[in-house]
mmCIF file of C-alpha atoms in Angstrom:
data_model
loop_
_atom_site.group_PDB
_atom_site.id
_atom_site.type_symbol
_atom_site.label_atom_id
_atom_site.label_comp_id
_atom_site.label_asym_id
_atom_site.label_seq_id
_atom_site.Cartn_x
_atom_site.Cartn_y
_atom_site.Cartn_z
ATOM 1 C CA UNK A 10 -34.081 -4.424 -3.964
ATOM 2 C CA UNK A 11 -34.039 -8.481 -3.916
ATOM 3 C CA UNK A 12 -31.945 -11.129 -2.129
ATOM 4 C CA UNK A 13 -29.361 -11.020 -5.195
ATOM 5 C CA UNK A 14 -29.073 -7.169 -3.822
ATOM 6 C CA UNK A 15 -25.310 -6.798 -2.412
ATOM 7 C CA UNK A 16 -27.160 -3.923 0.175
ATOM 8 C CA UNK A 17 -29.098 -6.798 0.654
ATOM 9 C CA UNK A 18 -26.582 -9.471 1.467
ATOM 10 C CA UNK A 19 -24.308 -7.427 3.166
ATOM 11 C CA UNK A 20 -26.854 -5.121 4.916
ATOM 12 C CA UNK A 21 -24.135 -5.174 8.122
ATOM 13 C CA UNK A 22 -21.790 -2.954 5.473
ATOM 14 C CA UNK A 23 -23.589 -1.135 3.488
ATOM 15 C CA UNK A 24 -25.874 0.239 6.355
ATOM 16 C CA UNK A 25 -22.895 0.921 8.575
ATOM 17 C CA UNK A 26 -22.728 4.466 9.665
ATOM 18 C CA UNK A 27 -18.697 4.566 8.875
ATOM 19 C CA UNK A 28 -18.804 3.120 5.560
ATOM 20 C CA UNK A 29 -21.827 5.634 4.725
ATOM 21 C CA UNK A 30 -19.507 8.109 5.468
ATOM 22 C CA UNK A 31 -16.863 6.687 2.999
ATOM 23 C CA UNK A 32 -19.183 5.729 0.351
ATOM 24 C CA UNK A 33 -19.330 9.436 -1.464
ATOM 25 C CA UNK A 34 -15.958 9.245 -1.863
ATOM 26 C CA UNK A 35 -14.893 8.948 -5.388
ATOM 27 C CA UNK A 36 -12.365 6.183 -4.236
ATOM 28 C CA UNK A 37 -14.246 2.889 -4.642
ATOM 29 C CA UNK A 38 -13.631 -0.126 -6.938
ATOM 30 C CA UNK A 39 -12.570 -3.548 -6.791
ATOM 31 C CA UNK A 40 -9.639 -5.721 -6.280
ATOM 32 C CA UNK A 41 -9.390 -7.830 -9.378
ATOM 33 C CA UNK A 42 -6.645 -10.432 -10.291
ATOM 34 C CA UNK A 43 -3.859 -8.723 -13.102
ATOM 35 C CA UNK A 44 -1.547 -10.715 -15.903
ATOM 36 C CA UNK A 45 -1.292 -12.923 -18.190
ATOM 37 C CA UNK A 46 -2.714 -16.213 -16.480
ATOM 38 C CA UNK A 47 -5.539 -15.843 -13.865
ATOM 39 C CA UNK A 48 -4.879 -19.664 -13.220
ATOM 40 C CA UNK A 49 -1.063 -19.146 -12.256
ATOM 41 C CA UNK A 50 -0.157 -17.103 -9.599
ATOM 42 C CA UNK A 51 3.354 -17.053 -10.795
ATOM 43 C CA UNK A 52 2.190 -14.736 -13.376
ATOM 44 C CA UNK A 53 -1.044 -12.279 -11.704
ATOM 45 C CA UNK A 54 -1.317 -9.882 -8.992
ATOM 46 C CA UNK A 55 -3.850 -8.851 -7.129
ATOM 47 C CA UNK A 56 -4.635 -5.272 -7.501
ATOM 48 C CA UNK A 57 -7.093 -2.732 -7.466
ATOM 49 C CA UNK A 58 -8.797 -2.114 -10.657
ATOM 50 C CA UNK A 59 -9.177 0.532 -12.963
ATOM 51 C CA UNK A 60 -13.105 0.854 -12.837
ATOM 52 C CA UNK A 61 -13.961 3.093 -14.782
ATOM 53 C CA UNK A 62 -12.048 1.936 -18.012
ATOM 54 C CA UNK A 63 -13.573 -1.338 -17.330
ATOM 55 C CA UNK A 64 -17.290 0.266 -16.708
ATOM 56 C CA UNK A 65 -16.992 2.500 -19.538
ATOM 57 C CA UNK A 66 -14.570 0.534 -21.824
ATOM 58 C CA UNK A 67 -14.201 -3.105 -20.844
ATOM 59 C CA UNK A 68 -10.495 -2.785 -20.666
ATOM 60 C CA UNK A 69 -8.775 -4.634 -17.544
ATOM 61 C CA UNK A 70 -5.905 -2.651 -15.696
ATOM 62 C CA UNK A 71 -5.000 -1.214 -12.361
ATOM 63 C CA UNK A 72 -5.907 1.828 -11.009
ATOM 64 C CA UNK A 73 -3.573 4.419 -12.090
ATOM 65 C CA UNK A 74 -4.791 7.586 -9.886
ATOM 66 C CA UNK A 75 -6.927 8.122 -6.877
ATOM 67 C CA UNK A 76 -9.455 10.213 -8.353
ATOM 68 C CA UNK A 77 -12.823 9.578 -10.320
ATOM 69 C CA UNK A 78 -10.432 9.076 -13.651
ATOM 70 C CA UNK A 79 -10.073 5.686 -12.357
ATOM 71 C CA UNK A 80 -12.475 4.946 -9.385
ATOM 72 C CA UNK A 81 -15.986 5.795 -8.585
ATOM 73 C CA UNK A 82 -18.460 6.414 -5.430
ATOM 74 C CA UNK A 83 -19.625 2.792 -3.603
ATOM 75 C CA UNK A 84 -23.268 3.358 -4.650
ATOM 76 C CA UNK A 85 -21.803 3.010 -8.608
ATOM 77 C CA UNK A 86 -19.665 0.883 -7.596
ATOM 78 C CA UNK A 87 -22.608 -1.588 -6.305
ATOM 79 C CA UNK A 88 -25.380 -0.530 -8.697
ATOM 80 C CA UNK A 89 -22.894 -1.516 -11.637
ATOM 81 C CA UNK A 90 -21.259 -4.707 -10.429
ATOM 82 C CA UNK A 91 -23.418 -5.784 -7.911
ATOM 83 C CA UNK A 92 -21.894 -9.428 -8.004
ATOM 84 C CA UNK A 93 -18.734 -8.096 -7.166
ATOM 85 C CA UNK A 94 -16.690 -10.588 -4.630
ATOM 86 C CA UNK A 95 -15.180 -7.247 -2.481
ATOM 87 C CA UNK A 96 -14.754 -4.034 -2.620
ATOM 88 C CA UNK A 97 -12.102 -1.834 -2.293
ATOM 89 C CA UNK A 98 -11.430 1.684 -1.025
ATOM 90 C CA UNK A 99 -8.294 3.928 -1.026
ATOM 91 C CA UNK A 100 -8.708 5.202 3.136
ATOM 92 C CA UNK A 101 -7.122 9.269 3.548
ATOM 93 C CA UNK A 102 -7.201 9.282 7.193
ATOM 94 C CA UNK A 103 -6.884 12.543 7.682
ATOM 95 C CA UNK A 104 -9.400 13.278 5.227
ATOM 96 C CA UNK A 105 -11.982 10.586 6.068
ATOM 97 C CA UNK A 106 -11.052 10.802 9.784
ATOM 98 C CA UNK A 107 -10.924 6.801 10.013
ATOM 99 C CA UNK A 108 -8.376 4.714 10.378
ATOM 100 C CA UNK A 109 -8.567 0.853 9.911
ATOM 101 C CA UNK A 110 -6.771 -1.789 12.035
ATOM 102 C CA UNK A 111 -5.049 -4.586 9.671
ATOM 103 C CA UNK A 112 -4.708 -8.138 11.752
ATOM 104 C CA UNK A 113 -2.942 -10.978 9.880
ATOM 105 C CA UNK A 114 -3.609 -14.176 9.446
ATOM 106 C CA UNK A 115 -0.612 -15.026 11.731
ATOM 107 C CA UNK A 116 -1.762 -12.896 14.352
ATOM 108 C CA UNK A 117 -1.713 -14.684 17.710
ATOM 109 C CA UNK A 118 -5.241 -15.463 18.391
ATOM 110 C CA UNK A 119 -5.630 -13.900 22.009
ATOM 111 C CA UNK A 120 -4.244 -10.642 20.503
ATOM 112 C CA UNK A 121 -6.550 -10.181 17.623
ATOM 113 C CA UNK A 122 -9.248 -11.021 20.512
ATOM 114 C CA UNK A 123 -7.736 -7.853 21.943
ATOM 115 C CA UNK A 124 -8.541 -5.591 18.613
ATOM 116 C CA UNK A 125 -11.472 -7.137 18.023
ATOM 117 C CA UNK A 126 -13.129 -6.503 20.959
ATOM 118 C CA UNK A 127 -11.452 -2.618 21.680
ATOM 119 C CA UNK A 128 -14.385 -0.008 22.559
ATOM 120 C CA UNK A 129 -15.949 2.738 20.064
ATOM 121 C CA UNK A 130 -15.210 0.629 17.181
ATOM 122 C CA UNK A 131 -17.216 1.367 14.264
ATOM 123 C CA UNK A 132 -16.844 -1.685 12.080
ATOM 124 C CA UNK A 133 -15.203 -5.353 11.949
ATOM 125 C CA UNK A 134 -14.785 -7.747 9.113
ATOM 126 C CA UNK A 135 -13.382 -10.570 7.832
ATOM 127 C CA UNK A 136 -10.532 -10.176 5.800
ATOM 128 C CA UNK A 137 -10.082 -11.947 2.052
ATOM 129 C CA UNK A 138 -8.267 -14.504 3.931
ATOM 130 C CA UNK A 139 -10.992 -15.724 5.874
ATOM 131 C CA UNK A 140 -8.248 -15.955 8.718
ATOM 132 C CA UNK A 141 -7.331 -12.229 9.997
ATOM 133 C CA UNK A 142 -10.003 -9.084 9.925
ATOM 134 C CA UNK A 143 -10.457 -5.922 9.687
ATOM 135 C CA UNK A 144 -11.396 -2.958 12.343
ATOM 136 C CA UNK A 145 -12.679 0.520 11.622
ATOM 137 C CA UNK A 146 -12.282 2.910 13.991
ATOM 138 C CA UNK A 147 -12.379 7.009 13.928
ATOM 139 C CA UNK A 148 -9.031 8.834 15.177
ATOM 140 C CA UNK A 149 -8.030 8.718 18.171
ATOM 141 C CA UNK A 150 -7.850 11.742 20.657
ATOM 142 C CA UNK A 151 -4.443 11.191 20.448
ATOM 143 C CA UNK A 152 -4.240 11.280 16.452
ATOM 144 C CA UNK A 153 -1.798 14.623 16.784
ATOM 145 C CA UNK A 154 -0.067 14.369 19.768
ATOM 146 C CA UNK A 155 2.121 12.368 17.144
ATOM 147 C CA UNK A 156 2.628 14.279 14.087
ATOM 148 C CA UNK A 157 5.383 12.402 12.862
ATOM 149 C CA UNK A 158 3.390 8.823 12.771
ATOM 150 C CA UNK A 159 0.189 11.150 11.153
ATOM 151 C CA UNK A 160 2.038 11.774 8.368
ATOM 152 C CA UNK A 161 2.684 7.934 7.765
ATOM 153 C CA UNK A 162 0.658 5.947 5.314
ATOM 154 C CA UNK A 163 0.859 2.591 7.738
ATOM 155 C CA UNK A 164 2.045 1.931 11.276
ATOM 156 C CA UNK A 165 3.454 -1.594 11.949
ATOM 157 C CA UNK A 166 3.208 -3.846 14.891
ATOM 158 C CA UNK A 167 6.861 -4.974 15.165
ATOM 159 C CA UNK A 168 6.281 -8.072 14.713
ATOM 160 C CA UNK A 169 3.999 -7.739 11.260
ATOM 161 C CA UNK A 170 1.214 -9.008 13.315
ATOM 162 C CA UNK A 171 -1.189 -5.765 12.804
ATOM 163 C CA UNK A 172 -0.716 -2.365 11.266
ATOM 164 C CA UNK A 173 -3.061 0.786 11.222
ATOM 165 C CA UNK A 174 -3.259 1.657 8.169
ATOM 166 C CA UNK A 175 -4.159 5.532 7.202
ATOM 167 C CA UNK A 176 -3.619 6.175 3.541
ATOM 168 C CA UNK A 177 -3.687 3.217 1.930
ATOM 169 C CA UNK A 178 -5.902 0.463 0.063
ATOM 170 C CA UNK A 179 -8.883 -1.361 2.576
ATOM 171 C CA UNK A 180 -10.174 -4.000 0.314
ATOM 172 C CA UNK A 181 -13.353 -5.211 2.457
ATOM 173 C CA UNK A 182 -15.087 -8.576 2.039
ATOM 174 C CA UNK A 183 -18.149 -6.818 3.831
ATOM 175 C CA UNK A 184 -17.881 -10.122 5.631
ATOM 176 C CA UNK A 185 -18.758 -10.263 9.784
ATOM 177 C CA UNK A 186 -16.563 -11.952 11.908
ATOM 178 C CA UNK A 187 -18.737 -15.176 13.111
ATOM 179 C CA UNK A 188 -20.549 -14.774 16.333
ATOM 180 C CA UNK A 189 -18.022 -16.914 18.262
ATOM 181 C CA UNK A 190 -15.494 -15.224 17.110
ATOM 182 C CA UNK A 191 -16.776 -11.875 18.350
ATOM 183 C CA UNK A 192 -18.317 -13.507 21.665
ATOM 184 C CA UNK A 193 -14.802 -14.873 22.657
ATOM 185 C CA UNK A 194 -13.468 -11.881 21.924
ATOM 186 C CA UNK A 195 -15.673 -9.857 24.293
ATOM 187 C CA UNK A 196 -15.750 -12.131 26.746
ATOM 188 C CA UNK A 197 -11.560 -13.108 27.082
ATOM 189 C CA UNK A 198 -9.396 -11.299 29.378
ATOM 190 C CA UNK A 199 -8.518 -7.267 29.480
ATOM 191 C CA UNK A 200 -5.284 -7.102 27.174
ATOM 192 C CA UNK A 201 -2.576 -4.969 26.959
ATOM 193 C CA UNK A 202 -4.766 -2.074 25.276
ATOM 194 C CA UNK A 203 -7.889 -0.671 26.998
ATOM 195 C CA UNK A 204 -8.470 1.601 24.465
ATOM 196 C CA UNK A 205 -8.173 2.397 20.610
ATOM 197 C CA UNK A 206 -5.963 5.592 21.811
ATOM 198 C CA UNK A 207 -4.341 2.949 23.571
ATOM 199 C CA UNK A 208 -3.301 1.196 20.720
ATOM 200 C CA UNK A 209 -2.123 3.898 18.829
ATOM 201 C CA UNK A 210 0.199 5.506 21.340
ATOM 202 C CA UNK A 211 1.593 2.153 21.160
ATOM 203 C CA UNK A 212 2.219 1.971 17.516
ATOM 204 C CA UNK A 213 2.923 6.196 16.823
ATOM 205 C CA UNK A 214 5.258 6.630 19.715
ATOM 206 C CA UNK A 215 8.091 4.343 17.588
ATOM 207 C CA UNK A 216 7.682 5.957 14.501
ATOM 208 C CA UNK A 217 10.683 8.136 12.873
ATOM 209 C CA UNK A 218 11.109 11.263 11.789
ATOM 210 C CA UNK A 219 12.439 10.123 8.039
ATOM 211 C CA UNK A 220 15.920 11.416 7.671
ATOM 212 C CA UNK A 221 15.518 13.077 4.560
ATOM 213 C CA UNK A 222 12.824 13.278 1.525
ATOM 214 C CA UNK A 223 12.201 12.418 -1.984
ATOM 215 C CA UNK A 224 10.786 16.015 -2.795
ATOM 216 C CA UNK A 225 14.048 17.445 -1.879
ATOM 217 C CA UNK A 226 15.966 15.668 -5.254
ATOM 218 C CA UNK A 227 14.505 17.626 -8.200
ATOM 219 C CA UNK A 228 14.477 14.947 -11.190
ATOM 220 C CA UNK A 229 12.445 17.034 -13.365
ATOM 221 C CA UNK A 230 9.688 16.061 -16.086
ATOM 222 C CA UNK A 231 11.748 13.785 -18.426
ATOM 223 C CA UNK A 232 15.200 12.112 -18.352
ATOM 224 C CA UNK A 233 18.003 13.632 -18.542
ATOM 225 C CA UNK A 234 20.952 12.692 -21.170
ATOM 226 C CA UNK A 235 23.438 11.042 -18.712
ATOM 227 C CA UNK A 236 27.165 9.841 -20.114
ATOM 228 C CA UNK A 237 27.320 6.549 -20.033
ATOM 229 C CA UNK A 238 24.018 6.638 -18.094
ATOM 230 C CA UNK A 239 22.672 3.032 -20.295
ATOM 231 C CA UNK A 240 26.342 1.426 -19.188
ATOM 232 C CA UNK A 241 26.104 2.391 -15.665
ATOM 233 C CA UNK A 242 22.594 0.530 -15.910
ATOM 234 C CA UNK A 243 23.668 -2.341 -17.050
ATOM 235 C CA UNK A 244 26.738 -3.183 -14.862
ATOM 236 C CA UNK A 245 24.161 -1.613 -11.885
ATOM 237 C CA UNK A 246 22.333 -4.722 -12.718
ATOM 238 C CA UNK A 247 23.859 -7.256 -13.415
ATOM 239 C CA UNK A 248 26.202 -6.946 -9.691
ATOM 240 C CA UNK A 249 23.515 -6.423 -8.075
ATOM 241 C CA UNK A 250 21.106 -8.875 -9.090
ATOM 242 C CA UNK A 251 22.537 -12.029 -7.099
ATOM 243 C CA UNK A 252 22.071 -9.912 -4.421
ATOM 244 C CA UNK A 253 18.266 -9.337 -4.141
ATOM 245 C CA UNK A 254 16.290 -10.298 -1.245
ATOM 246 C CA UNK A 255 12.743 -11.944 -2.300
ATOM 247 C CA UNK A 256 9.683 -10.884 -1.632
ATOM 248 C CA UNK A 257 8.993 -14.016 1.119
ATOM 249 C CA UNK A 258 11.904 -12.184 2.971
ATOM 250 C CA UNK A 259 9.217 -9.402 3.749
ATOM 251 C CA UNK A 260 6.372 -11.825 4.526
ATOM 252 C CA UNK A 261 4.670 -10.463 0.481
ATOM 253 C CA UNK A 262 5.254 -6.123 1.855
ATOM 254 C CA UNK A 263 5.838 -5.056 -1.648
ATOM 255 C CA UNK A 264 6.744 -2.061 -0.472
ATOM 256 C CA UNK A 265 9.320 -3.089 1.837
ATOM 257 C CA UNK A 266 10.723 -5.648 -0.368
ATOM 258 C CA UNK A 267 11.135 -2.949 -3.220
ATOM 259 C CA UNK A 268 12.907 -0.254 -1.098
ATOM 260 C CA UNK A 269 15.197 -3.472 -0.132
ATOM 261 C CA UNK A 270 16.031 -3.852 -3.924
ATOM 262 C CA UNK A 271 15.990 -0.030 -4.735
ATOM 263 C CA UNK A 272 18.841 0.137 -1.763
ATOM 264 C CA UNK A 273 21.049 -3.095 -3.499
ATOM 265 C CA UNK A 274 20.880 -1.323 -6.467
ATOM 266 C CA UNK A 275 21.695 2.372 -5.189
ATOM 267 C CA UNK A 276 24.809 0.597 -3.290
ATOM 268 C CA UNK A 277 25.814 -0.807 -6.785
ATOM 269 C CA UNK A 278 25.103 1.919 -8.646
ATOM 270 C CA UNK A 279 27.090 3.981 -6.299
ATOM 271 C CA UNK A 280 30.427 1.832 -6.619
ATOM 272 C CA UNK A 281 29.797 2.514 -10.358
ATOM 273 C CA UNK A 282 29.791 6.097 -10.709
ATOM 274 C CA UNK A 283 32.856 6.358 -8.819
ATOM 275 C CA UNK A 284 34.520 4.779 -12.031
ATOM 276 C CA UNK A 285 33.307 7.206 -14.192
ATOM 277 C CA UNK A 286 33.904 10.379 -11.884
ATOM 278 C CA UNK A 287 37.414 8.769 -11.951
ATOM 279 C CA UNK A 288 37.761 10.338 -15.971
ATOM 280 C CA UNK A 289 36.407 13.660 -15.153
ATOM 281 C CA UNK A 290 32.493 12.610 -15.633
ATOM 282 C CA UNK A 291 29.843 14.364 -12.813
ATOM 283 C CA UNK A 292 26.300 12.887 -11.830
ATOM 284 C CA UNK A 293 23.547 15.445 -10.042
ATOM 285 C CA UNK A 294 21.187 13.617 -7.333
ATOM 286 C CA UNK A 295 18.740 14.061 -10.251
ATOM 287 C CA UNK A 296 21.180 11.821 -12.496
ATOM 288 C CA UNK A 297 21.655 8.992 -9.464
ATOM 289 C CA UNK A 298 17.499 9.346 -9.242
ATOM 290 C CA UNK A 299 16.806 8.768 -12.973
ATOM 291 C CA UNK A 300 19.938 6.002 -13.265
ATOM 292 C CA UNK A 301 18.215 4.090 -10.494
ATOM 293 C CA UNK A 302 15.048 4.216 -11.478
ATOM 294 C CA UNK A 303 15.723 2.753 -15.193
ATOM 295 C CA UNK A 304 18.002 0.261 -13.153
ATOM 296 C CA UNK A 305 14.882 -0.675 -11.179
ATOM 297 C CA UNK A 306 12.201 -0.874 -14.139
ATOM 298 C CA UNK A 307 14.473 -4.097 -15.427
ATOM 299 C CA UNK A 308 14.262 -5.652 -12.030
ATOM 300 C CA UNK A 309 11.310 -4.600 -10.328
ATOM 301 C CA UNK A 310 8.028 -6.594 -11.484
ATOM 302 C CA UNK A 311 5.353 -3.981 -12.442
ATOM 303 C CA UNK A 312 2.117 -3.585 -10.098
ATOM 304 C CA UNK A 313 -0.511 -1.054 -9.958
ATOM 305 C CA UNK A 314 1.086 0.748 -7.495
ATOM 306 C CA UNK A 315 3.438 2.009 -9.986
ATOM 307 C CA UNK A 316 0.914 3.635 -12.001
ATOM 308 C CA UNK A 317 0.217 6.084 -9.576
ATOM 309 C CA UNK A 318 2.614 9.396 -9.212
ATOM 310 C CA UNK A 319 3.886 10.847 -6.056
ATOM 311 C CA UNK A 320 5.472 14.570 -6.051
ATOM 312 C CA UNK A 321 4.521 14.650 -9.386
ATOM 313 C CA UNK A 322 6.504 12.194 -10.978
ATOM 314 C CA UNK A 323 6.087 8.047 -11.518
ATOM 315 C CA UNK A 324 5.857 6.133 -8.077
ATOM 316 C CA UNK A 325 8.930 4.128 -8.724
ATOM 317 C CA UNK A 326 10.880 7.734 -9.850
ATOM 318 C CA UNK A 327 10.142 9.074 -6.640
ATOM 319 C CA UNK A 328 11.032 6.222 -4.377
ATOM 320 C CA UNK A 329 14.227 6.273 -6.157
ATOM 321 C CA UNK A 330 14.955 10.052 -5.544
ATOM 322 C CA UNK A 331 14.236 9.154 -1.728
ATOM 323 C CA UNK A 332 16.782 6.814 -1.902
ATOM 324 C CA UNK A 333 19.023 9.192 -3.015
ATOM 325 C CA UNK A 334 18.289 11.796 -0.008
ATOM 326 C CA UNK A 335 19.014 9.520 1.924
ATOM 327 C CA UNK A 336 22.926 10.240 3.337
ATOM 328 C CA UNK A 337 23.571 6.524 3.701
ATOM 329 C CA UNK A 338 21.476 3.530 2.127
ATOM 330 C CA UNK A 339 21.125 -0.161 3.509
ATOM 331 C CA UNK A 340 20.586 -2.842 1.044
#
């Protein structure tokens, strides 16, 4: 190995006993800038990479799947791209049995002190910010004493100022906090939490029992031939477009924002389909799943996210159909 060596340069990461036990996973690649113009934002997105196609192929595009199709173990990873500015890692808590804690950048300062400097935690970062970080710790004791939150991919602080996340991205910088950083951290005040199990009682006792699920609309493998289904589309759209909330309205939570504009649209689309059930016409959950999904692909801006499949069936499918279990939707 030599200086240029990233085990070399970040010998804090790579020699960390937690990341060693991530870095087997086939789940490893990098988050890499997407679209037409890397020099306007307006048009690129950060997302995580398909690495192998771009190993193997030299083609650029996001991850599509969570498997070794797309991603590779972190000793590939570094062997192949070892000038790499970060690497990223798709975290299965339950799996893994690690969790990581996500601060912002807007986190008030003497709580991220608090996070920072909880006990029995296995790793802390930098995040690509420069201005929050990131924590690894294992489970807590308490991990099942709250099966509905260990069944959620990320647990929020209420205020957006931290989240566990549990099956989700982790891109790490394999940066250290500084050493003041850490020292003030250690040294300030006992906070509100004493302990990571601490934390995530805090977090896991709020979370709700979802109401109803995608996986109980069946849309099947391919559209369906709807009546009327590319007119309902098209006046779906176009009242419901003035309507959208942005993406700054959910401080950049893509995720949020698009289950915002999924529920506009399945409020429109609903208003619509009672003018056509008017004349006799009848529309299946499955129907209101694949009508709102096509509504969505025109309005929605494609990510990498939406490459991947969930209960079989596109991402963007299936958070339609969940909008459609659910008895009432918000917008």
């Amino acid at each position: 190995m030599t200086l240029d060596d990233p085990r070399i340069r970040f010998a804090d990461f790579y020699a960390n006993p937690a990341v060693r036990a991530l870095a087997g996973a086939a789940r490893w690649t990098i988050s890499g800038s997407l679209g037409d113009d890397p020099d306007d934002p307006t048009t690129t997105r950060k997302a995580p990479i398909d690495l192998r196609a771009l190993l193997d192929r030299n083609w650029l595009r996001g991850a599509w799947t969570l498997d070794e199709q797309c991603l590779v173990v972190l000793d590939e990873l570094t062997d192949r791209l070892p000038a790499a500015t970060n690497t990223a890692f798709y975290l299965r808590a339950l799996t893994d049995g690690l969790m990581v804690i996500d601060i912002e950048p807007d986190c008030p300062p003497e709580v991220a002190a608090q996070l920072l400097a909880l006990p029995a935690v296995l790793y802390r970062e930098q995040s690509m910010s420069g201005l929050g970080f990131h924590v690894v710790t294992a489970l807590p004791d308490n991990f099942h004493a709250f099966p509905v939150a260990a069944g959620k991919r990320v647990l929020r602080e209420e205020h957006g100022w931290y989240e566990i996340l549990l099956d989700h991205w982790v891109t790490f910088t394999r940066r250290p906090p500084a050493p003041d950083v850490l020292a003030r951290a250690t040294a300030g005040p006992a906070g509100q939490f004493g302990t990571v199990e601490d934390l995530y009682a805090f977090l896991a006792q709020n979370a709700r029992v979802p109401s109803a699920s995608a996986a109980d609309v069946d849309t099947g493998v391919e559209a369906p031939d709807i009546p009327g289904g590319a007119q309902i589309v098209r006046q779906t759209v176009a009242a419901a477009r003035r309507r959208f909330k942005t993406l700054d309205d959910f401080d950049g939570d893509h995720s949020r924002h698009e289950f915002s504009v999924l529920g506009t649209l399945h409020h429109q689309l609903l208003n619509h389909l009672v003018e056509h059930m008017s004349v006799g016409r009848s529309f299946s959950s499955s129907d209101r799943a694949w009508l709102l999904f096509q509504a969505a692909q025109q309005v929605i801006p494609p990510r990498a996210k939406h490459n991947e499949r969930r209960n079989g069936r596109p991402f963007l499918l299936d958070r339609a159909a969940a909008m459609v279990a659910q008895p009432t939707s918000d917008s």
